Amino acid sequence: MSVSNKLGDLASKVYENVLLEEVKKYPRPRHIGIITDGNRRYARNVGISENEGHVKGKDKVEEVVDWCMELDIKIVTFYAFSTENFRRSKDEIDFLFNLINDAFRSLLKDERVYKNKINVKVIGNLSILPAYLRQTIHVVEETTKNFNNYQLNLAIGYGGREEILDAIKRITKDAMAGKLDIDKLDENKFREYLYDGRIPDPDLILRTSGEERISNFLLWQSAYSELYFSDVYWPEFSKLDFLRAIYSYQRRQRRFGR
């Protein structure tokens, strides 16, 4: 590594530490939603296979969870596999499901989960996932169901429009069966019919790779979320990039119509 590169890395690290201390002075978001975009483009850019890019993306999720805990951000929801992702090739989908399955199995052995009392929850239409993955998800959720210090949510087989449509279908069935007075349906009651109505709305939604859209992610829940878009691909998303997103959030005034 050249002297100039070493100096550049040192300057970045100093800036990261300064920004970290600045961010710690102000309230942080309670819940962050993250659209992890750019694994394949990153892979093509650096000359590795797309599958290797997905592995790098999985590793980045673990890093970001650590950064959230360092800032005592209690809830983080990752958009891991959307309903639209089923349009990809069978080989890629199979690889991704096995990668996700292996990641969940690793969580069961990860001391950070038990030490920090991390509750792990999957949101999405689980019926469209492979049986082996559904079983692993069940084991992880059951193992961590009584943990309540941090919440790690993975949106898998998830689509925001599908979530709302599924909620409407369940509401209709309950109303027709006399279990729900439709005149008493309000936002709070509707939330109970979402995939997990206990999850509070995200304060901040962050997306990597330079795309500026939320792509069917938490459509109901994101009505008042702050949005932040980062130009870097997900596997190269750095702690400094993360701190910049939090700092940007802290500089905004959230009026909620007031």
Short mmCIF file of N, CA and C in Angstrom, two decimals, residues 60-153:
data_model
loop_
_atom_site.label_atom_id
_atom_site.label_comp_id
_atom_site.label_asym_id
_atom_site.label_seq_id
_atom_site.Cartn_x
_atom_site.Cartn_y
_atom_site.Cartn_z
N LYS A 60 -21.97 -8.32 5.19
CA LYS A 60 -22.21 -6.91 5.51
C LYS A 60 -23.40 -6.75 6.46
N VAL A 61 -24.41 -7.59 6.30
CA VAL A 61 -25.54 -7.55 7.23
C VAL A 61 -25.06 -7.75 8.66
N GLU A 62 -24.17 -8.71 8.88
CA GLU A 62 -23.65 -8.97 10.21
C GLU A 62 -22.90 -7.76 10.76
N GLU A 63 -22.12 -7.09 9.90
CA GLU A 63 -21.41 -5.89 10.32
C GLU A 63 -22.38 -4.79 10.75
N VAL A 64 -23.40 -4.57 9.95
CA VAL A 64 -24.33 -3.47 10.21
C VAL A 64 -25.11 -3.72 11.50
N VAL A 65 -25.43 -4.97 11.79
CA VAL A 65 -26.09 -5.28 13.06
C VAL A 65 -25.20 -4.84 14.22
N ASP A 66 -23.91 -5.09 14.13
CA ASP A 66 -22.98 -4.66 15.17
C ASP A 66 -22.96 -3.13 15.29
N TRP A 67 -22.97 -2.43 14.17
CA TRP A 67 -22.97 -0.96 14.20
C TRP A 67 -24.24 -0.44 14.85
N CYS A 68 -25.36 -1.07 14.56
CA CYS A 68 -26.63 -0.65 15.18
C CYS A 68 -26.57 -0.82 16.69
N MET A 69 -26.04 -1.93 17.15
CA MET A 69 -25.96 -2.16 18.59
C MET A 69 -24.99 -1.18 19.25
N GLU A 70 -23.93 -0.83 18.55
CA GLU A 70 -22.99 0.14 19.10
C GLU A 70 -23.66 1.48 19.36
N LEU A 71 -24.63 1.83 18.51
CA LEU A 71 -25.37 3.09 18.67
C LEU A 71 -26.68 2.89 19.42
N ASP A 72 -26.90 1.70 19.92
CA ASP A 72 -28.12 1.34 20.66
C ASP A 72 -29.37 1.61 19.82
N ILE A 73 -29.28 1.31 18.55
CA ILE A 73 -30.45 1.33 17.67
C ILE A 73 -31.14 -0.02 17.85
N LYS A 74 -32.34 0.00 18.38
CA LYS A 74 -32.96 -1.21 18.90
C LYS A 74 -33.50 -2.17 17.83
N ILE A 75 -33.94 -1.62 16.70
CA ILE A 75 -34.61 -2.46 15.70
C ILE A 75 -34.02 -2.17 14.32
N VAL A 76 -33.69 -3.22 13.59
CA VAL A 76 -33.25 -3.06 12.20
C VAL A 76 -33.95 -4.13 11.36
N THR A 77 -34.47 -3.70 10.22
CA THR A 77 -35.16 -4.61 9.30
C THR A 77 -34.45 -4.58 7.96
N PHE A 78 -33.95 -5.74 7.53
CA PHE A 78 -33.25 -5.86 6.26
C PHE A 78 -34.19 -6.44 5.20
N TYR A 79 -34.17 -5.82 4.02
CA TYR A 79 -34.92 -6.35 2.88
C TYR A 79 -34.03 -7.40 2.23
N ALA A 80 -34.21 -8.67 2.58
CA ALA A 80 -33.28 -9.72 2.19
C ALA A 80 -33.66 -10.41 0.88
N PHE A 81 -34.97 -10.66 0.67
CA PHE A 81 -35.41 -11.34 -0.54
C PHE A 81 -36.85 -10.96 -0.82
N SER A 82 -37.05 -10.24 -1.92
CA SER A 82 -38.38 -9.72 -2.23
C SER A 82 -39.18 -10.73 -3.07
N THR A 83 -40.47 -10.51 -3.17
CA THR A 83 -41.29 -11.36 -4.04
C THR A 83 -40.85 -11.21 -5.49
N GLU A 84 -40.36 -10.02 -5.86
CA GLU A 84 -39.87 -9.81 -7.22
C GLU A 84 -38.60 -10.61 -7.51
N ASN A 85 -37.83 -10.93 -6.47
CA ASN A 85 -36.59 -11.70 -6.67
C ASN A 85 -36.86 -13.11 -7.19
N PHE A 86 -38.11 -13.57 -7.09
CA PHE A 86 -38.44 -14.88 -7.64
C PHE A 86 -38.36 -14.90 -9.17
N ARG A 87 -38.20 -13.74 -9.78
CA ARG A 87 -38.07 -13.68 -11.23
C ARG A 87 -36.65 -14.02 -11.68
N ARG A 88 -35.73 -14.16 -10.76
CA ARG A 88 -34.35 -14.49 -11.11
C ARG A 88 -34.23 -15.97 -11.48
N SER A 89 -33.05 -16.35 -11.92
CA SER A 89 -32.85 -17.74 -12.34
C SER A 89 -32.99 -18.69 -11.16
N LYS A 90 -33.37 -19.92 -11.46
CA LYS A 90 -33.54 -20.92 -10.41
C LYS A 90 -32.23 -21.16 -9.66
N ASP A 91 -31.13 -21.19 -10.38
CA ASP A 91 -29.83 -21.44 -9.75
C ASP A 91 -29.51 -20.34 -8.73
N GLU A 92 -29.78 -19.08 -9.10
CA GLU A 92 -29.48 -17.97 -8.19
C GLU A 92 -30.41 -18.02 -6.98
N ILE A 93 -31.69 -18.30 -7.21
CA ILE A 93 -32.65 -18.38 -6.11
C ILE A 93 -32.27 -19.50 -5.15
N ASP A 94 -31.91 -20.66 -5.69
CA ASP A 94 -31.49 -21.78 -4.84
C ASP A 94 -30.27 -21.42 -4.01
N PHE A 95 -29.31 -20.74 -4.64
CA PHE A 95 -28.11 -20.33 -3.90
C PHE A 95 -28.47 -19.37 -2.78
N LEU A 96 -29.32 -18.41 -3.08
CA LEU A 96 -29.71 -17.42 -2.07
C LEU A 96 -30.44 -18.05 -0.90
N PHE A 97 -31.35 -18.97 -1.19
CA PHE A 97 -32.09 -19.61 -0.10
C PHE A 97 -31.16 -20.46 0.76
N ASN A 98 -30.21 -21.14 0.16
CA ASN A 98 -29.24 -21.90 0.94
C ASN A 98 -28.33 -20.99 1.74
N LEU A 99 -27.95 -19.85 1.16
CA LEU A 99 -27.13 -18.87 1.88
C LEU A 99 -27.87 -18.31 3.08
N ILE A 100 -29.15 -17.97 2.88
CA ILE A 100 -29.97 -17.46 3.98
C ILE A 100 -30.14 -18.53 5.06
N ASN A 101 -30.36 -19.76 4.63
CA ASN A 101 -30.54 -20.86 5.58
C ASN A 101 -29.27 -21.05 6.43
N ASP A 102 -28.11 -21.03 5.76
CA ASP A 102 -26.84 -21.17 6.48
C ASP A 102 -26.63 -20.02 7.45
N ALA A 103 -27.04 -18.81 7.03
CA ALA A 103 -26.89 -17.64 7.91
C ALA A 103 -27.75 -17.79 9.16
N PHE A 104 -28.96 -18.30 9.00
CA PHE A 104 -29.82 -18.52 10.17
C PHE A 104 -29.24 -19.58 11.09
N ARG A 105 -28.70 -20.63 10.51
CA ARG A 105 -28.11 -21.69 11.34
C ARG A 105 -26.89 -21.16 12.10
N SER A 106 -26.15 -20.26 11.47
CA SER A 106 -25.01 -19.64 12.15
C SER A 106 -25.47 -18.76 13.31
N LEU A 107 -26.62 -18.11 13.13
CA LEU A 107 -27.16 -17.27 14.20
C LEU A 107 -27.40 -18.07 15.47
N LEU A 108 -27.82 -19.32 15.30
CA LEU A 108 -28.11 -20.17 16.47
C LEU A 108 -26.86 -20.44 17.30
N LYS A 109 -25.68 -20.29 16.67
CA LYS A 109 -24.41 -20.54 17.37
C LYS A 109 -23.68 -19.24 17.70
N ASP A 110 -24.27 -18.12 17.34
CA ASP A 110 -23.59 -16.82 17.49
C ASP A 110 -23.80 -16.29 18.91
N GLU A 111 -22.72 -16.17 19.65
CA GLU A 111 -22.83 -15.73 21.04
C GLU A 111 -23.38 -14.32 21.16
N ARG A 112 -23.24 -13.51 20.10
CA ARG A 112 -23.77 -12.14 20.14
C ARG A 112 -25.29 -12.14 20.28
N VAL A 113 -25.93 -13.13 19.68
CA VAL A 113 -27.39 -13.22 19.76
C VAL A 113 -27.83 -13.40 21.21
N TYR A 114 -27.14 -14.27 21.94
CA TYR A 114 -27.52 -14.59 23.31
C TYR A 114 -27.04 -13.52 24.29
N LYS A 115 -25.84 -13.00 24.06
CA LYS A 115 -25.29 -11.97 24.93
C LYS A 115 -26.11 -10.68 24.87
N ASN A 116 -26.53 -10.31 23.65
CA ASN A 116 -27.26 -9.05 23.45
C ASN A 116 -28.76 -9.23 23.41
N LYS A 117 -29.23 -10.47 23.60
CA LYS A 117 -30.67 -10.76 23.62
C LYS A 117 -31.36 -10.23 22.36
N ILE A 118 -30.89 -10.73 21.22
CA ILE A 118 -31.43 -10.29 19.93
C ILE A 118 -32.59 -11.19 19.52
N ASN A 119 -33.76 -10.61 19.40
CA ASN A 119 -34.93 -11.32 18.91
C ASN A 119 -34.91 -11.30 17.38
N VAL A 120 -34.99 -12.47 16.77
CA VAL A 120 -34.92 -12.58 15.31
C VAL A 120 -36.30 -12.94 14.78
N LYS A 121 -36.75 -12.18 13.79
CA LYS A 121 -38.10 -12.38 13.22
C LYS A 121 -38.04 -12.25 11.71
N VAL A 122 -38.75 -13.13 11.02
CA VAL A 122 -38.86 -13.04 9.57
C VAL A 122 -40.25 -12.54 9.21
N ILE A 123 -40.33 -11.56 8.32
CA ILE A 123 -41.61 -11.07 7.83
C ILE A 123 -41.70 -11.36 6.33
N GLY A 124 -42.87 -11.78 5.90
CA GLY A 124 -43.06 -12.12 4.50
C GLY A 124 -44.05 -13.26 4.38
N ASN A 125 -44.27 -13.69 3.17
CA ASN A 125 -45.15 -14.83 2.90
C ASN A 125 -44.31 -16.10 2.97
N LEU A 126 -44.23 -16.69 4.15
CA LEU A 126 -43.34 -17.83 4.36
C LEU A 126 -43.79 -19.06 3.57
N SER A 127 -45.05 -19.10 3.17
CA SER A 127 -45.57 -20.27 2.47
C SER A 127 -44.90 -20.47 1.11
N ILE A 128 -44.31 -19.42 0.56
CA ILE A 128 -43.67 -19.54 -0.76
C ILE A 128 -42.19 -19.87 -0.65
N LEU A 129 -41.69 -20.07 0.57
CA LEU A 129 -40.29 -20.42 0.77
C LEU A 129 -40.13 -21.93 0.84
N PRO A 130 -38.93 -22.44 0.55
CA PRO A 130 -38.70 -23.90 0.65
C PRO A 130 -38.95 -24.41 2.06
N ALA A 131 -39.36 -25.65 2.17
CA ALA A 131 -39.70 -26.24 3.47
C ALA A 131 -38.52 -26.21 4.43
N TYR A 132 -37.31 -26.52 3.93
CA TYR A 132 -36.14 -26.55 4.81
C TYR A 132 -35.85 -25.17 5.41
N LEU A 133 -36.08 -24.12 4.61
CA LEU A 133 -35.85 -22.77 5.10
C LEU A 133 -36.92 -22.37 6.11
N ARG A 134 -38.18 -22.74 5.85
CA ARG A 134 -39.25 -22.46 6.81
C ARG A 134 -38.96 -23.11 8.15
N GLN A 135 -38.45 -24.34 8.12
CA GLN A 135 -38.13 -25.05 9.35
C GLN A 135 -37.01 -24.35 10.12
N THR A 136 -35.97 -23.91 9.42
CA THR A 136 -34.86 -23.21 10.08
C THR A 136 -35.34 -21.89 10.67
N ILE A 137 -36.17 -21.17 9.93
CA ILE A 137 -36.73 -19.92 10.43
C ILE A 137 -37.51 -20.17 11.71
N HIS A 138 -38.32 -21.21 11.72
CA HIS A 138 -39.11 -21.55 12.90
C HIS A 138 -38.21 -21.79 14.11
N VAL A 139 -37.13 -22.53 13.93
CA VAL A 139 -36.23 -22.83 15.03
C VAL A 139 -35.58 -21.55 15.56
N VAL A 140 -35.13 -20.69 14.66
CA VAL A 140 -34.48 -19.43 15.08
C VAL A 140 -35.48 -18.54 15.83
N GLU A 141 -36.69 -18.41 15.29
CA GLU A 141 -37.68 -17.56 15.94
C GLU A 141 -38.06 -18.12 17.32
N GLU A 142 -38.21 -19.41 17.42
CA GLU A 142 -38.56 -20.01 18.70
C GLU A 142 -37.42 -19.85 19.71
N THR A 143 -36.19 -19.99 19.24
CA THR A 143 -35.02 -19.89 20.13
C THR A 143 -34.87 -18.48 20.69
N THR A 144 -35.23 -17.48 19.90
CA THR A 144 -34.99 -16.08 20.31
C THR A 144 -36.25 -15.34 20.71
N LYS A 145 -37.39 -16.04 20.80
CA LYS A 145 -38.67 -15.35 20.98
C LYS A 145 -38.77 -14.58 22.29
N ASN A 146 -38.04 -14.99 23.31
CA ASN A 146 -38.11 -14.29 24.59
C ASN A 146 -37.02 -13.23 24.77
N PHE A 147 -36.17 -13.06 23.75
CA PHE A 147 -35.16 -12.01 23.80
C PHE A 147 -35.82 -10.68 23.45
N ASN A 148 -35.48 -9.64 24.17
CA ASN A 148 -36.18 -8.36 23.95
C ASN A 148 -35.30 -7.13 24.05
N ASN A 149 -33.98 -7.31 23.89
CA ASN A 149 -33.11 -6.14 23.96
C ASN A 149 -32.95 -5.49 22.58
N TYR A 150 -32.75 -6.33 21.56
CA TYR A 150 -32.67 -5.84 20.19
C TYR A 150 -33.57 -6.70 19.31
N GLN A 151 -34.01 -6.11 18.19
CA GLN A 151 -34.88 -6.81 17.25
C GLN A 151 -34.24 -6.81 15.87
N LEU A 152 -33.99 -8.01 15.35
CA LEU A 152 -33.46 -8.16 14.00
C LEU A 152 -34.54 -8.79 13.13
N ASN A 153 -35.02 -8.02 12.15
CA ASN A 153 -36.06 -8.50 11.25
C ASN A 153 -35.47 -8.73 9.87
#
